[in-house]
Amino acid sequence: MEKLLQVEKLETEFTKDKQKIKILHGVTFSIKKGEVLGLVGESGSGKSITSLSIMKLFKGTSGEISAGKIQFRDQELTTKSESDMRKIRGKQIAMIFQEPMTSLNPVMKIGEQLMEPIRLHLGLTDKQARQHAISILKKVGIPRADEILHEFPHQLSGGMRQRIMIAMAISCNPQLLIADEPTTALDVTIQAQILDLIKKLQKTEDMSVLLITHDLGVVAEMCDRVVVMYAGRVVEEADVFELFESPKHPYTKGLINSVPKLGQQKDRLDSIKGNVPDPSNLPKGCKFAPRCIEALPICFQEEPAEIIFENGRSCSCWLYEQERGGIHV
Ligand code: SF4
């Protein structure tokens, strides 16, 4: 499958009290055409900063990309100006967020908000944009679409608002949809409907999806491949079945073990002890070492490098060092 997006050795930093704090440390992954890639990890692992870096959405913050490349089709995004990025955002790469009210303008009617990007990116007249907006609303399962165009976001339920945001995101036929925790704020039943909708649209519109979530149940349901992040680094990458069947990195194992399983007899779930480290005060060596139950002495001294396995999987962990280049200890 052809690669749509290639993120390579991406480094993003923020400035606080005149000090640069690096949040992403050489993040590398790719998304193929028509693929759903899950980006997982606890809060603070760098998932959302990765998606904001791809969109270069740093306005009002001190964030900036300090190194690396983001290749989207034949375009290098890290060197693009803000005006060039505005043409790409919404048209070629669209994003949906956890809380629709952060993207919807509360004082603008749904119709105006939906039609604006359609007019801008697709160059349609008002009448054509209105027809296009109605057809998109129907596509995302919104009943009485022409009436909804005249309503304000607060008049709709949370699930409906999320559908409107998805409608806005897909309205200009993007090739890549970035969904950042798209269902976290919703009830379980609505959650399932929205995930079904994203999956259906991904297939019918032939979009690639970068799904950012801390919910491994959502990953198992939706994704083809998974990238696990910890402390601003990619620590494991695998096909979704392989990842759940045989996780390699102790952090991935911890995440999977902390998900309740049907028929489980335990009173308490296994959780990963401790917290994600403060990016301005990272431990020496492997950043997961203070929480890792399999840590070796070297883990506290040196950071492990990425090891690529035969089947295209990768993992950064000292436990697999003997598998590098077929060296056995
Ligand atoms: S490198 Fe060491 S501390 Fe880090 S995850 Fe692997 S075993 Fe644990």
JSON list of N, CA and C in Angstrom, two decimals, residues 23-51:
[
{"chain": "A", "resi": 23, "resn": "ILE", "atom": "N", "xyz": [9.03, 17.98, 23.80]},
{"chain": "A", "resi": 23, "resn": "ILE", "atom": "CA", "xyz": [7.91, 17.07, 24.09]},
{"chain": "A", "resi": 23, "resn": "ILE", "atom": "C", "xyz": [7.99, 15.84, 23.19]},
{"chain": "A", "resi": 24, "resn": "LEU", "atom": "N", "xyz": [8.33, 16.04, 21.93]},
{"chain": "A", "resi": 24, "resn": "LEU", "atom": "CA", "xyz": [8.48, 14.88, 21.03]},
{"chain": "A", "resi": 24, "resn": "LEU", "atom": "C", "xyz": [9.96, 14.65, 20.75]},
{"chain": "A", "resi": 25, "resn": "HIS", "atom": "N", "xyz": [10.36, 13.40, 20.86]},
{"chain": "A", "resi": 25, "resn": "HIS", "atom": "CA", "xyz": [11.78, 13.05, 20.72]},
{"chain": "A", "resi": 25, "resn": "HIS", "atom": "C", "xyz": [11.95, 12.06, 19.57]},
{"chain": "A", "resi": 26, "resn": "GLY", "atom": "N", "xyz": [12.05, 12.57, 18.36]},
{"chain": "A", "resi": 26, "resn": "GLY", "atom": "CA", "xyz": [12.33, 11.69, 17.21]},
{"chain": "A", "resi": 26, "resn": "GLY", "atom": "C", "xyz": [11.20, 10.74, 16.85]},
{"chain": "A", "resi": 27, "resn": "VAL", "atom": "N", "xyz": [9.97, 11.24, 16.86]},
{"chain": "A", "resi": 27, "resn": "VAL", "atom": "CA", "xyz": [8.81, 10.38, 16.55]},
{"chain": "A", "resi": 27, "resn": "VAL", "atom": "C", "xyz": [8.80, 10.01, 15.06]},
{"chain": "A", "resi": 28, "resn": "THR", "atom": "N", "xyz": [8.72, 8.72, 14.80]},
{"chain": "A", "resi": 28, "resn": "THR", "atom": "CA", "xyz": [8.73, 8.23, 13.42]},
{"chain": "A", "resi": 28, "resn": "THR", "atom": "C", "xyz": [7.62, 7.20, 13.23]},
{"chain": "A", "resi": 29, "resn": "PHE", "atom": "N", "xyz": [6.79, 7.40, 12.24]},
{"chain": "A", "resi": 29, "resn": "PHE", "atom": "CA", "xyz": [5.79, 6.40, 11.84]},
{"chain": "A", "resi": 29, "resn": "PHE", "atom": "C", "xyz": [5.22, 6.81, 10.49]},
{"chain": "A", "resi": 30, "resn": "SER", "atom": "N", "xyz": [4.47, 5.92, 9.88]},
{"chain": "A", "resi": 30, "resn": "SER", "atom": "CA", "xyz": [3.84, 6.29, 8.61]},
{"chain": "A", "resi": 30, "resn": "SER", "atom": "C", "xyz": [2.41, 5.75, 8.57]},
{"chain": "A", "resi": 31, "resn": "ILE", "atom": "N", "xyz": [1.62, 6.34, 7.68]},
{"chain": "A", "resi": 31, "resn": "ILE", "atom": "CA", "xyz": [0.24, 5.86, 7.48]},
{"chain": "A", "resi": 31, "resn": "ILE", "atom": "C", "xyz": [0.07, 5.58, 6.00]},
{"chain": "A", "resi": 32, "resn": "LYS", "atom": "N", "xyz": [-0.44, 4.40, 5.72]},
{"chain": "A", "resi": 32, "resn": "LYS", "atom": "CA", "xyz": [-0.65, 4.05, 4.32]},
{"chain": "A", "resi": 32, "resn": "LYS", "atom": "C", "xyz": [-2.02, 4.54, 3.86]},
{"chain": "A", "resi": 33, "resn": "LYS", "atom": "N", "xyz": [-2.20, 4.56, 2.55]},
{"chain": "A", "resi": 33, "resn": "LYS", "atom": "CA", "xyz": [-3.48, 4.98, 1.98]},
{"chain": "A", "resi": 33, "resn": "LYS", "atom": "C", "xyz": [-4.58, 4.00, 2.42]},
{"chain": "A", "resi": 34, "resn": "GLY", "atom": "N", "xyz": [-5.68, 4.53, 2.92]},
{"chain": "A", "resi": 34, "resn": "GLY", "atom": "CA", "xyz": [-6.82, 3.69, 3.30]},
{"chain": "A", "resi": 34, "resn": "GLY", "atom": "C", "xyz": [-6.63, 2.93, 4.61]},
{"chain": "A", "resi": 35, "resn": "GLU", "atom": "N", "xyz": [-5.57, 3.26, 5.36]},
{"chain": "A", "resi": 35, "resn": "GLU", "atom": "CA", "xyz": [-5.28, 2.54, 6.60]},
{"chain": "A", "resi": 35, "resn": "GLU", "atom": "C", "xyz": [-5.79, 3.31, 7.83]},
{"chain": "A", "resi": 36, "resn": "VAL", "atom": "N", "xyz": [-6.14, 2.55, 8.88]},
{"chain": "A", "resi": 36, "resn": "VAL", "atom": "CA", "xyz": [-6.47, 3.20, 10.16]},
{"chain": "A", "resi": 36, "resn": "VAL", "atom": "C", "xyz": [-5.32, 2.89, 11.13]},
{"chain": "A", "resi": 37, "resn": "LEU", "atom": "N", "xyz": [-4.60, 3.93, 11.50]},
{"chain": "A", "resi": 37, "resn": "LEU", "atom": "CA", "xyz": [-3.46, 3.77, 12.42]},
{"chain": "A", "resi": 37, "resn": "LEU", "atom": "C", "xyz": [-3.84, 4.30, 13.79]},
{"chain": "A", "resi": 38, "resn": "GLY", "atom": "N", "xyz": [-3.67, 3.49, 14.80]},
{"chain": "A", "resi": 38, "resn": "GLY", "atom": "CA", "xyz": [-3.96, 3.93, 16.17]},
{"chain": "A", "resi": 38, "resn": "GLY", "atom": "C", "xyz": [-2.69, 4.47, 16.82]},
{"chain": "A", "resi": 39, "resn": "LEU", "atom": "N", "xyz": [-2.82, 5.62, 17.48]},
{"chain": "A", "resi": 39, "resn": "LEU", "atom": "CA", "xyz": [-1.70, 6.18, 18.25]},
{"chain": "A", "resi": 39, "resn": "LEU", "atom": "C", "xyz": [-2.14, 6.11, 19.70]},
{"chain": "A", "resi": 40, "resn": "VAL", "atom": "N", "xyz": [-1.48, 5.25, 20.49]},
{"chain": "A", "resi": 40, "resn": "VAL", "atom": "CA", "xyz": [-1.96, 5.02, 21.86]},
{"chain": "A", "resi": 40, "resn": "VAL", "atom": "C", "xyz": [-0.91, 5.35, 22.91]},
{"chain": "A", "resi": 41, "resn": "GLY", "atom": "N", "xyz": [-1.40, 5.55, 24.11]},
{"chain": "A", "resi": 41, "resn": "GLY", "atom": "CA", "xyz": [-0.52, 5.87, 25.24]},
{"chain": "A", "resi": 41, "resn": "GLY", "atom": "C", "xyz": [-1.34, 6.64, 26.26]},
{"chain": "A", "resi": 42, "resn": "GLU", "atom": "N", "xyz": [-0.80, 6.75, 27.48]},
{"chain": "A", "resi": 42, "resn": "GLU", "atom": "CA", "xyz": [-1.53, 7.50, 28.51]},
{"chain": "A", "resi": 42, "resn": "GLU", "atom": "C", "xyz": [-1.50, 9.00, 28.19]},
{"chain": "A", "resi": 43, "resn": "SER", "atom": "N", "xyz": [-2.28, 9.77, 28.92]},
{"chain": "A", "resi": 43, "resn": "SER", "atom": "CA", "xyz": [-2.22, 11.23, 28.78]},
{"chain": "A", "resi": 43, "resn": "SER", "atom": "C", "xyz": [-0.80, 11.65, 29.08]},
{"chain": "A", "resi": 44, "resn": "GLY", "atom": "N", "xyz": [-0.28, 12.57, 28.28]},
{"chain": "A", "resi": 44, "resn": "GLY", "atom": "CA", "xyz": [1.07, 13.05, 28.51]},
{"chain": "A", "resi": 44, "resn": "GLY", "atom": "C", "xyz": [2.12, 12.24, 27.76]},
{"chain": "A", "resi": 45, "resn": "SER", "atom": "N", "xyz": [1.69, 11.28, 26.94]},
{"chain": "A", "resi": 45, "resn": "SER", "atom": "CA", "xyz": [2.68, 10.47, 26.20]},
{"chain": "A", "resi": 45, "resn": "SER", "atom": "C", "xyz": [3.12, 11.15, 24.91]},
{"chain": "A", "resi": 46, "resn": "GLY", "atom": "N", "xyz": [2.39, 12.21, 24.49]},
{"chain": "A", "resi": 46, "resn": "GLY", "atom": "CA", "xyz": [2.80, 12.95, 23.29]},
{"chain": "A", "resi": 46, "resn": "GLY", "atom": "C", "xyz": [1.90, 12.71, 22.09]},
{"chain": "A", "resi": 47, "resn": "LYS", "atom": "N", "xyz": [0.81, 11.97, 22.27]},
{"chain": "A", "resi": 47, "resn": "LYS", "atom": "CA", "xyz": [-0.07, 11.63, 21.12]},
{"chain": "A", "resi": 47, "resn": "LYS", "atom": "C", "xyz": [-0.69, 12.90, 20.50]},
{"chain": "A", "resi": 48, "resn": "SER", "atom": "N", "xyz": [-1.29, 13.72, 21.36]},
{"chain": "A", "resi": 48, "resn": "SER", "atom": "CA", "xyz": [-1.98, 14.90, 20.82]},
{"chain": "A", "resi": 48, "resn": "SER", "atom": "C", "xyz": [-0.99, 15.92, 20.26]},
{"chain": "A", "resi": 49, "resn": "ILE", "atom": "N", "xyz": [0.18, 16.03, 20.88]},
{"chain": "A", "resi": 49, "resn": "ILE", "atom": "CA", "xyz": [1.18, 16.98, 20.35]},
{"chain": "A", "resi": 49, "resn": "ILE", "atom": "C", "xyz": [1.64, 16.49, 18.97]},
{"chain": "A", "resi": 50, "resn": "THR", "atom": "N", "xyz": [1.68, 15.17, 18.78]},
{"chain": "A", "resi": 50, "resn": "THR", "atom": "CA", "xyz": [2.05, 14.63, 17.46]},
{"chain": "A", "resi": 50, "resn": "THR", "atom": "C", "xyz": [1.02, 15.08, 16.43]},
{"chain": "A", "resi": 51, "resn": "SER", "atom": "N", "xyz": [-0.28, 14.96, 16.78]},
{"chain": "A", "resi": 51, "resn": "SER", "atom": "CA", "xyz": [-1.30, 15.33, 15.79]},
{"chain": "A", "resi": 51, "resn": "SER", "atom": "C", "xyz": [-1.30, 16.84, 15.55]}
]
